[in-house]
Tab-separated table of C-alpha atoms in Angstrom:
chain	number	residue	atom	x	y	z
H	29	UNK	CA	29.929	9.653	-11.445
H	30	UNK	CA	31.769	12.559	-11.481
H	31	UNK	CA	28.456	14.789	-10.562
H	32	UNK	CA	27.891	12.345	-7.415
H	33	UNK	CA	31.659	12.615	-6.498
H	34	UNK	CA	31.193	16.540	-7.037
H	35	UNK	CA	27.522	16.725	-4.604
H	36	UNK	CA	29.144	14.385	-1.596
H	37	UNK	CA	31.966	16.401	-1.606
H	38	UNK	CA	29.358	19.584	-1.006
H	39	UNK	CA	27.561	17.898	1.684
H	40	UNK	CA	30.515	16.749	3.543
H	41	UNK	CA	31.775	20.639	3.120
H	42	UNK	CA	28.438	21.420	4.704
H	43	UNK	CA	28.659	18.721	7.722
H	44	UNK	CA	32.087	20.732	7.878
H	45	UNK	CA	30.672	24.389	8.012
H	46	UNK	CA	27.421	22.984	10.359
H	47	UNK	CA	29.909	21.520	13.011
H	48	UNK	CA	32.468	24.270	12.769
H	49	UNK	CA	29.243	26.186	13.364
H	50	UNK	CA	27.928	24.281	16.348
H	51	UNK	CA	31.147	24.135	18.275
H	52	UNK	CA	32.004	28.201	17.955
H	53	UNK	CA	28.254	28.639	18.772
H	54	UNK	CA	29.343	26.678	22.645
H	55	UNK	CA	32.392	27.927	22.711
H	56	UNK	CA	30.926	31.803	22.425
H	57	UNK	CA	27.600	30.902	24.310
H	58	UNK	CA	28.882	31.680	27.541
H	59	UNK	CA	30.228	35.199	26.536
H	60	UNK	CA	27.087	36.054	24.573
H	61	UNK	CA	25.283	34.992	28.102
H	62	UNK	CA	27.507	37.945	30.554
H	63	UNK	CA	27.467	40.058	27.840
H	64	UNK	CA	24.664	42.317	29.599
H	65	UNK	CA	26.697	41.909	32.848
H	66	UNK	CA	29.901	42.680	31.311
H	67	UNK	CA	28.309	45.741	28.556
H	68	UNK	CA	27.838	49.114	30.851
H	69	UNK	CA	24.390	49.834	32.133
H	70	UNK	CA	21.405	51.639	30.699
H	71	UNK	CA	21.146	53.403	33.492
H	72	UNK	CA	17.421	54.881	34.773
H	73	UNK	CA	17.848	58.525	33.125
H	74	UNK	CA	17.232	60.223	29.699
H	75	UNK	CA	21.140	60.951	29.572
H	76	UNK	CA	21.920	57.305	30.988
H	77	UNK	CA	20.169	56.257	28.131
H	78	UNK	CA	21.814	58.486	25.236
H	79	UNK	CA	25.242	57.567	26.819
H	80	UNK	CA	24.408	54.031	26.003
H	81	UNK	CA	22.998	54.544	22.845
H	82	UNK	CA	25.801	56.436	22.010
H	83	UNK	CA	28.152	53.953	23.210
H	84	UNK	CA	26.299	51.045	21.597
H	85	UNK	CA	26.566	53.113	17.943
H	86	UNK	CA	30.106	53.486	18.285
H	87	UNK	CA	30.781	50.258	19.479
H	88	UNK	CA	28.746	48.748	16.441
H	89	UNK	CA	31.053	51.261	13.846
H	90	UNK	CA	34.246	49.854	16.004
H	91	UNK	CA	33.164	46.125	15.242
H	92	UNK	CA	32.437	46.695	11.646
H	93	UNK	CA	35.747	48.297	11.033
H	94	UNK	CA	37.846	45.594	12.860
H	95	UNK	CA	36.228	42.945	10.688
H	96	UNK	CA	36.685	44.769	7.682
H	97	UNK	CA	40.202	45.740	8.383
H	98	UNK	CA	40.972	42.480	9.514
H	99	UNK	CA	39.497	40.436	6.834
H	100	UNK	CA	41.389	42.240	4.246
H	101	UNK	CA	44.692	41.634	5.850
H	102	UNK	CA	44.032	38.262	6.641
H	103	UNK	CA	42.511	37.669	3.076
H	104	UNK	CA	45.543	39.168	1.446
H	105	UNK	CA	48.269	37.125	3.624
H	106	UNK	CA	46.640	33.667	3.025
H	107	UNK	CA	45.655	34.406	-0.567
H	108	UNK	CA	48.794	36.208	-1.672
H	109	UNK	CA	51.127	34.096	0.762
H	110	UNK	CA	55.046	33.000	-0.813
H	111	UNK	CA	53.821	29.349	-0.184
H	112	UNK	CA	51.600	29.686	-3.309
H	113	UNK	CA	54.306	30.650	-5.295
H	114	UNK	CA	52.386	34.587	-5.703
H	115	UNK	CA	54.852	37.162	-7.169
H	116	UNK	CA	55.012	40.182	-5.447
H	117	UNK	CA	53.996	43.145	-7.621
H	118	UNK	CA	55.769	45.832	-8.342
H	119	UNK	CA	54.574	49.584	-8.377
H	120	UNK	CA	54.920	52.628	-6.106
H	121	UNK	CA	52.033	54.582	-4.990
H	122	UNK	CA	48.030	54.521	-6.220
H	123	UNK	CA	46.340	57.875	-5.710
H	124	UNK	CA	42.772	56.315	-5.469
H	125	UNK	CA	43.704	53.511	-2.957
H	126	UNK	CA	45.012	56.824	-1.011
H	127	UNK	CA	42.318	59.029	-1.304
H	128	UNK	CA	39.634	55.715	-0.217
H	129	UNK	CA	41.860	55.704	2.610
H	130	UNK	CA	41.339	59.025	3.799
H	131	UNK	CA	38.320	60.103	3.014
H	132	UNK	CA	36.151	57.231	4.355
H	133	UNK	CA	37.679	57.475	7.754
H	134	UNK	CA	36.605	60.785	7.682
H	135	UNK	CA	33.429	60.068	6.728
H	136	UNK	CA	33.187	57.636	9.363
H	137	UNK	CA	34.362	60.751	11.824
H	138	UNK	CA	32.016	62.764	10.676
H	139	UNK	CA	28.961	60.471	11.371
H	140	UNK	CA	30.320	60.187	14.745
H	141	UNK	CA	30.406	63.161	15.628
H	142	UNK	CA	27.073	64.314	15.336
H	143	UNK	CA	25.583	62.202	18.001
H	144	UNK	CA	28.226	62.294	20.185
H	145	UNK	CA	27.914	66.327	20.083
H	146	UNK	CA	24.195	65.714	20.696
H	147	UNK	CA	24.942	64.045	23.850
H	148	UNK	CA	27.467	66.192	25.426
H	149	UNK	CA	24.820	68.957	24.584
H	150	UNK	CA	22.111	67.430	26.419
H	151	UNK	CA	23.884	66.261	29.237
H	152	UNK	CA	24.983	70.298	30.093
H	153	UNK	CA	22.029	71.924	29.727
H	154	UNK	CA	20.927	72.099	34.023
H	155	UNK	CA	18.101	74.755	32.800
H	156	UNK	CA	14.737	74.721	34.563
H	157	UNK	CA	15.408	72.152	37.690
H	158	UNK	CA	13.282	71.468	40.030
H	159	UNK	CA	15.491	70.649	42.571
H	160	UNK	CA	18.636	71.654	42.778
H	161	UNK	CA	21.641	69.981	45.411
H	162	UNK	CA	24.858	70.845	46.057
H	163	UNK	CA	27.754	67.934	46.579
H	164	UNK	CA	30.650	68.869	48.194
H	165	UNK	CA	33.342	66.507	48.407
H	166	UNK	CA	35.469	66.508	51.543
H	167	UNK	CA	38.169	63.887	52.700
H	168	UNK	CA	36.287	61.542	52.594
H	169	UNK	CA	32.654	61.778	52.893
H	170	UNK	CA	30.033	63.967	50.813
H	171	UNK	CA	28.477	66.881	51.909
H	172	UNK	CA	24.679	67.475	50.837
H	173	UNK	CA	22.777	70.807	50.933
H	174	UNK	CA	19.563	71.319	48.996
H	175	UNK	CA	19.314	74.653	47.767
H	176	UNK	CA	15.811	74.753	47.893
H	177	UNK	CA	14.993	73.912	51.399
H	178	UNK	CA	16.752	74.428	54.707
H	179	UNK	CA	18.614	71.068	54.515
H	180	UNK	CA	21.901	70.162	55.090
H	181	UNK	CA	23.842	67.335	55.941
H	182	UNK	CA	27.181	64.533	55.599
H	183	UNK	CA	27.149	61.331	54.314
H	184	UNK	CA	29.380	59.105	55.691
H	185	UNK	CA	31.110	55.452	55.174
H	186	UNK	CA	28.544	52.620	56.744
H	187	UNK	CA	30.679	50.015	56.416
H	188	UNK	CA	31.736	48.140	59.521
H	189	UNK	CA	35.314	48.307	60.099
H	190	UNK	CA	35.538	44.539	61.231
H	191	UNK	CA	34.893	43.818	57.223
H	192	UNK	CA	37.007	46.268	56.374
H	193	UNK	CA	40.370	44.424	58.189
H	194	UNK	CA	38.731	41.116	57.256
H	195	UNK	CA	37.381	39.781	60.486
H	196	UNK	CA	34.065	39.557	59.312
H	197	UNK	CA	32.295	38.835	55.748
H	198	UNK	CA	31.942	40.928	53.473
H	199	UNK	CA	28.670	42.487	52.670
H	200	UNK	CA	26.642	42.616	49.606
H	201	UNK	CA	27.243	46.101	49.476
H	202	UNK	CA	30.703	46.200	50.663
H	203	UNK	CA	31.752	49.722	50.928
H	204	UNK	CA	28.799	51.559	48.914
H	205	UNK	CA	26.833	51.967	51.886
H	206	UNK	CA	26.891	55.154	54.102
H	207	UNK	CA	24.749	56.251	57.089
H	208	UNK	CA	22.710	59.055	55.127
H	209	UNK	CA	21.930	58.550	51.222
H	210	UNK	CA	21.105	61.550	49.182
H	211	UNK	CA	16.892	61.304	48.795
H	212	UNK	CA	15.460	62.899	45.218
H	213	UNK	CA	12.072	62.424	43.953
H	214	UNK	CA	11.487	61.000	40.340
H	215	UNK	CA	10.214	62.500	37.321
H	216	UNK	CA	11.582	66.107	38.599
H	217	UNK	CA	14.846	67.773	36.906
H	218	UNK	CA	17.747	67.368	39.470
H	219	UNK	CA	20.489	69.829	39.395
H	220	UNK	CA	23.351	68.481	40.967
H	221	UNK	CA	26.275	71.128	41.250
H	222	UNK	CA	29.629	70.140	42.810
H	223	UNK	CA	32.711	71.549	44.537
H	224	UNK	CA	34.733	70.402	47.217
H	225	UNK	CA	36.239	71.614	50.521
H	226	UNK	CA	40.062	70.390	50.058
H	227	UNK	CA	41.162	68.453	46.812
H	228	UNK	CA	39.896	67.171	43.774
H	229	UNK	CA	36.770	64.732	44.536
H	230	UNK	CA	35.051	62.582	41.529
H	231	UNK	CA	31.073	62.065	42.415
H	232	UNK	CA	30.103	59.105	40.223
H	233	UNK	CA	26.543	57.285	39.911
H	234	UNK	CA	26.511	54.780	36.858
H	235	UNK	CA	22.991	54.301	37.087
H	236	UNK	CA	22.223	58.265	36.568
H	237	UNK	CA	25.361	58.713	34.141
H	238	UNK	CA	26.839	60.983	36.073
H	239	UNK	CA	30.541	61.461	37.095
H	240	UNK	CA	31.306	64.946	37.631
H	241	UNK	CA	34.502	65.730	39.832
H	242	UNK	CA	34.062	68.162	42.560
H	243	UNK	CA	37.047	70.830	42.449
H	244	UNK	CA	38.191	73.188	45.032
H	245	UNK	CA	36.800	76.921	44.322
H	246	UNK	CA	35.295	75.447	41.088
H	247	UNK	CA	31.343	74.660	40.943
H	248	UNK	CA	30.875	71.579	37.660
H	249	UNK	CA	27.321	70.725	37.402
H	250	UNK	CA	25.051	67.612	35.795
H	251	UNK	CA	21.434	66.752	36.039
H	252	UNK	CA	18.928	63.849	36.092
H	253	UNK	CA	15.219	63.114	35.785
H	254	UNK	CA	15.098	59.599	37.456
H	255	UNK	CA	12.835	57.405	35.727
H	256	UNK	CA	11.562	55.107	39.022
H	257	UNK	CA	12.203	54.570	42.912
H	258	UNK	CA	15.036	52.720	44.272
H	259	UNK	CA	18.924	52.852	45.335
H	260	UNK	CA	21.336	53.505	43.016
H	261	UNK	CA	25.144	53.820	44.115
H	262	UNK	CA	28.388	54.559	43.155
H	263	UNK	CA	31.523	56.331	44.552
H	264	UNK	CA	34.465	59.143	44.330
H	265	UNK	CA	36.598	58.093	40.920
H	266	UNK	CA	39.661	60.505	41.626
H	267	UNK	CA	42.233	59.790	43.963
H	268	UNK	CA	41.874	61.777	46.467
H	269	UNK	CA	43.776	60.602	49.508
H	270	UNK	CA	44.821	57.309	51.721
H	271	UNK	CA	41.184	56.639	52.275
H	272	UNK	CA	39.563	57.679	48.816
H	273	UNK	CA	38.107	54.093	48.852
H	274	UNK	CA	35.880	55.180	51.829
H	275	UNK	CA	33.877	57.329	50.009
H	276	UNK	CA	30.499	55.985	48.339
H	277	UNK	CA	27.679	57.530	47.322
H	278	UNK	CA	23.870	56.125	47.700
H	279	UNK	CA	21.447	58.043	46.256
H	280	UNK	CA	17.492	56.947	47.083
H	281	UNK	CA	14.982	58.189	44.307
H	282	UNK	CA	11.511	58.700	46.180
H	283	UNK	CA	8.011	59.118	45.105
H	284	UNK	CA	7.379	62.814	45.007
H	285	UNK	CA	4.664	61.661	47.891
H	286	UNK	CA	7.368	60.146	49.876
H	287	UNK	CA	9.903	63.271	49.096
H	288	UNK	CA	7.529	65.461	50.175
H	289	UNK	CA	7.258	63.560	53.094
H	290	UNK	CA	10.533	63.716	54.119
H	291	UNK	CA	10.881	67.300	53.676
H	292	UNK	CA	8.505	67.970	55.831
H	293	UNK	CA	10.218	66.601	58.296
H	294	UNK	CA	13.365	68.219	57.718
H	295	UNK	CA	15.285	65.415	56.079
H	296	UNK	CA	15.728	63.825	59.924
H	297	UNK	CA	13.502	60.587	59.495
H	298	UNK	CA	15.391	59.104	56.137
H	299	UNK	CA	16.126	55.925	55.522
H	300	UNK	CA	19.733	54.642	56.270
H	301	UNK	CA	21.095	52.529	53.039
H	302	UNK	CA	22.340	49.214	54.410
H	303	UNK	CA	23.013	45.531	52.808
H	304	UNK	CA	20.346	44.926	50.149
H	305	UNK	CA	18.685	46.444	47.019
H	306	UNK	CA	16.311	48.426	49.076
H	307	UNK	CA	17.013	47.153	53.045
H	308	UNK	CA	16.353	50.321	55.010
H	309	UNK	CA	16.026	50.870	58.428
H	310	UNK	CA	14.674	54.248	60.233
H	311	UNK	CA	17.139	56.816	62.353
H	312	UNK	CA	16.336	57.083	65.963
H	313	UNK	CA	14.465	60.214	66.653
H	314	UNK	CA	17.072	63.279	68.000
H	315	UNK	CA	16.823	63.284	71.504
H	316	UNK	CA	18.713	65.584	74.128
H	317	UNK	CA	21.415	63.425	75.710
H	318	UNK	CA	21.783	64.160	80.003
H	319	UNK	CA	25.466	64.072	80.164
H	320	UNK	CA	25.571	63.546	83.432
H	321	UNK	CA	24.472	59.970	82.144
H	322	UNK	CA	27.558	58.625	81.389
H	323	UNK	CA	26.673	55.359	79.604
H	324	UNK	CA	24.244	57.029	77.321
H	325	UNK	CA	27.266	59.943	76.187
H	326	UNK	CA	29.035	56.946	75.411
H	327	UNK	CA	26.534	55.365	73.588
H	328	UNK	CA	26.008	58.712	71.090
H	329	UNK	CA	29.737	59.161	70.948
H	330	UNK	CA	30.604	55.759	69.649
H	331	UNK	CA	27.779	56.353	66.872
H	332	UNK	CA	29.125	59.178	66.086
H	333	UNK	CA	33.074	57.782	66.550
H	334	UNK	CA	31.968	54.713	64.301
H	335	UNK	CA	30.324	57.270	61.766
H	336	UNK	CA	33.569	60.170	61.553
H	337	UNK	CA	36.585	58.828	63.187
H	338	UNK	CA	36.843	54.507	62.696
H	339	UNK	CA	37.934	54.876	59.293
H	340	UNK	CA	41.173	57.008	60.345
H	341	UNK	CA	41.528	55.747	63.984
H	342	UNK	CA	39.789	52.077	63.972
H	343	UNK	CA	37.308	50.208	66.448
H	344	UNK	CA	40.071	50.210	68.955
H	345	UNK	CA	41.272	53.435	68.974
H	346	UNK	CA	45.117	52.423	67.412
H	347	UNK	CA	44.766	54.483	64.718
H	348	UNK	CA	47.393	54.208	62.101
H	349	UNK	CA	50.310	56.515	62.930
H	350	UNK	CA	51.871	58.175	62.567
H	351	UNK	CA	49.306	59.150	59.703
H	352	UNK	CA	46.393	58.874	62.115
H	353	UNK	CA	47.598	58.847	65.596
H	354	UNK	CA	46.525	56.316	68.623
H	355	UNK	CA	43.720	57.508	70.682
H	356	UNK	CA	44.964	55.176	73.629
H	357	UNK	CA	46.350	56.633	76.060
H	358	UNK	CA	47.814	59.487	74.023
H	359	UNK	CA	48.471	63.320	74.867
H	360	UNK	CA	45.467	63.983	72.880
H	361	UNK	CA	42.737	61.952	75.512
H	362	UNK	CA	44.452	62.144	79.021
H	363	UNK	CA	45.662	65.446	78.339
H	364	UNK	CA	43.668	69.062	78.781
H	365	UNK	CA	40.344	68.387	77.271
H	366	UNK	CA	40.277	72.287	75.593
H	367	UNK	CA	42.798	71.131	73.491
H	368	UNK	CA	41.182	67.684	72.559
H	369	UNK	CA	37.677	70.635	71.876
H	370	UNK	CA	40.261	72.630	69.611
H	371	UNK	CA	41.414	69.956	67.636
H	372	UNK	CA	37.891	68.875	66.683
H	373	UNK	CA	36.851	72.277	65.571
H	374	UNK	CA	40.033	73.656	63.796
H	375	UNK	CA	41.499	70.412	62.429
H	376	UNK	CA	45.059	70.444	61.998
H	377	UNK	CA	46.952	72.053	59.531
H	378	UNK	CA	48.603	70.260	56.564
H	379	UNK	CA	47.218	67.091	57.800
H	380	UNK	CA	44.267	64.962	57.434
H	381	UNK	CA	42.428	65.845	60.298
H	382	UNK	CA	39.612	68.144	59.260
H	383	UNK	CA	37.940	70.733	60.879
H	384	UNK	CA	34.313	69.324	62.646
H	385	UNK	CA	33.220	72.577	63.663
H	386	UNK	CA	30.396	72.999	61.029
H	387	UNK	CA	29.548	69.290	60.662
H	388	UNK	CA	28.962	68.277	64.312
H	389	UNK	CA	26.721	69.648	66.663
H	390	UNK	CA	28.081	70.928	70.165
H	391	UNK	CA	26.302	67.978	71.503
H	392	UNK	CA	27.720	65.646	68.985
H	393	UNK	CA	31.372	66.801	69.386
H	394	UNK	CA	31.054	66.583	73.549
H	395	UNK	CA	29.703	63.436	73.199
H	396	UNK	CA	32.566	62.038	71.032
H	397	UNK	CA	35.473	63.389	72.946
H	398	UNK	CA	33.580	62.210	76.221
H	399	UNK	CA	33.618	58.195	74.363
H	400	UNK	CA	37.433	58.652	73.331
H	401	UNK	CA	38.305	60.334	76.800
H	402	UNK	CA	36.773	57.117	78.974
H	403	UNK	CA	37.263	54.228	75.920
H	404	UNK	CA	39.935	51.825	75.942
H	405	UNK	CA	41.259	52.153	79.519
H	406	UNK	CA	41.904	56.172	79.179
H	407	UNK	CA	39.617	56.620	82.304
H	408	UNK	CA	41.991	54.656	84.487
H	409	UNK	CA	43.659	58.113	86.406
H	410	UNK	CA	45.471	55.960	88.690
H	411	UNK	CA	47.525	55.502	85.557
H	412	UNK	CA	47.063	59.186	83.056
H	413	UNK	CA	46.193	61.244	86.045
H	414	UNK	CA	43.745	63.937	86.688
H	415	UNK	CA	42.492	64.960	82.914
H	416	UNK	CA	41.861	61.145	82.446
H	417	UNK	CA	38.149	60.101	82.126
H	418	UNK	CA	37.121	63.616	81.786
H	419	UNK	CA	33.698	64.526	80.652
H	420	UNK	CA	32.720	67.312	78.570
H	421	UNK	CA	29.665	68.839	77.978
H	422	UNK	CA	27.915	70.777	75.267
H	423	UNK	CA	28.442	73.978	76.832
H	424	UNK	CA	32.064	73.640	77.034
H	425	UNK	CA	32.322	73.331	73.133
H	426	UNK	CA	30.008	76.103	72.600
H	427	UNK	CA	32.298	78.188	74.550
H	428	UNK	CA	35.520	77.316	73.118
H	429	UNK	CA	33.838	78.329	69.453
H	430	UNK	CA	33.293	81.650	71.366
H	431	UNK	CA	36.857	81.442	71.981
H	432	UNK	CA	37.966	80.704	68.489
H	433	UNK	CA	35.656	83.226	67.212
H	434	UNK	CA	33.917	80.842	65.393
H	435	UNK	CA	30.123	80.746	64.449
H	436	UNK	CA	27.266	78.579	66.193
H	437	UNK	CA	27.796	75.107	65.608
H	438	UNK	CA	24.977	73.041	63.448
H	439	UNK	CA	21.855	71.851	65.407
């Protein structure tokens, strides 16, 4: 009897442990499902990978200590609890309790420290590249030049500004999209090396396992061997000014066929990263614009306002001052147009406005000036007078860099 009394109470104590079982099972399923999503990425490069290895391994020696740890003091309070009527004992000190203490935590250090040395090894040796790139971070777009060819050019912001102040959806890739994405070829050793033109800039691709920040007189560098085609993007991670969320980076990895392709032609006909894992769509050949054509000057200068200036000044021209001032009907665009050419290739000191002279063309800058000059109602001279809806041309920039002493502007 006592036997039968003794098994039930077994199985019951099983049924117990099954259900206890079954119900932490669906209460953990759903965590255990977005663990992937929620665990950092593998990434598509040998030191993606090792990071995540590496991460994994410690992660694994984290959880195993915890439960350990934890067990024991749980163990001890229920087992040695006052409820039980346990005495407490009574002694000072145990040297071998001590020395466990210390020198399996060190152990446990030590383990850990090979690997992660092995990493941070690999990821700094940039020796035999076979291309090489240099980022430069600048408020607050990138700057890409590849060292190896004659190419050279910014990478700008792509997101409309009507989702930006909420008047239209959102995109999938809300604000890590740009106009120009940096194109590599795979299964070739990129050296990235990084600086920056006015503060500290933080140039950060999960996918390659790279963050690197880009520091004023200060080149960092990292490199990658991408593993297959495709988009990968991140963005700057250091705060580097009122619009250091405008600042993404998209990175296409091409076929060394398609690479070599777009060498050739000069790095002019690349795909433009928009909504979408790999939605492209082709730039517009370069044409020479007739400025005497005033609806096509406008048309270049609002792609070019919309690619440099709507961040700062907005679709509208308002700006946000007096940290970026109004562009309607201001001294800047109904005033002297030298001075509206000098702003754009000196900047202004101490304040956000950068200097445009090496990242716009002459043609690029007249066209710009000429859209802000005649845009929202600054043409009307009945109302700003003479200097309102002025045109400028190419030639007039070129001349004011002779002027300023300053050098050719890019093609």
């Amino acid at each position: 009897m006592a036997m039968m009394i003794s098994v039930r109470m077994r199985l019951k104590g099983s049924q117990v442990l099954v259900r206890m079982f079954f119900v932490l099972s669906m209460f953990l399923s759903p965590f255990i499902h977005t663990a992937n999503r929620i665990n950092m990425s593998e990434g598509v490069t040998p030191v993606s990978h090792e990071i995540y290895q590496l991460h994994m391994l410690i992660f694994y020696i984290c959880s195993i200590v915890g439960i350990l740890t934890f067990g024991v003091i749980t163990y001890t309070i229920l087992k040695h609890r006052k409820s039980r009527g346990v005495k407490p004992a009574k002694f000072h000190g145990n040297i071998l309790v001590e020395v466990v203490w210390t020198v399996v935590p060190l152990v446990i250090l030590i383990g850990m420290v090979y690997p992660a040395a092995k990493v941070l090894l690999d990821m700094d040796d940039t020796s035999k590249a076979d291309v090489s790139v240099r980022v430069t971070g600048i408020q607050w777009k990138w700057k890409y030049d590849y060292l190896d060819h004659d190419i050279s050019f910014y990478s700008n912001l792509a997101t409309p500004s009507a989702q930006i102040e909420g008047l239209e959806p959102k995109g999938e890739n809300y604000l890590l999209e740009v106009d120009k994405p940096i194109v590599v070829p795979i299964h070739k050793k990129i050296r990235f090396l990084f600086t920056s033109q006015d503060v500290i800039h933080s140039w950060w691709v999960p996918e390659l396992g790279i963050k690197v920040d880009a520091m004023p007189g200060y080149i960092s560098d990292a490199w990658a061997i991408i593993e297959k085609p495709g988009i990968y993007r991140g963005q700057c991670t250091e705060l580097c000014g009122m619009m250091h969320g405008y600042m993404p980076i998209v990175l296409e990895a091409k076929t060394q066929e398609d690479y070599e392709a777009w060498l050739n032609n000069k790095g002019q006909d690349m795909d433009v990263a928009v909504a979408g894992d790999i939605g492209t769509m082709q730039l517009p050949a370069l044409e020479p614009i007739d400025f005497d054509d005033l609806p096509k000057v406008m048309d270049k200068g609002l792609s070019i306002y919309k690619a440099n200036c709507t961040a700062c000044h907005k679709d509208n021209g308002q700006g946000m001052p007096p940290v970026f001032p109004s562009f309607v009907g201001t001294s800047i665009v109904i005033g002297p147009p030298e001075e509206h050419i000098k702003i754009l290739l000196l900047g202004v000191q101490g304040k956000a406005m950068q200097s445009y002279a090496d990242q716009l063309s002459d043609e690029e800058i007249a066209a710009v000036i000429t859209y802000e000059r005649n845009a929202w109602g600054n043409d009307d001279k009945e109302k700003y007078g003479e200097y309102a809806g002025s045109i400028v041309t190419p030639q007039m920039v070129a001349d004011m860099r002779v002027e300023l002493g300053l050098k050719e502007g890019r093609k």
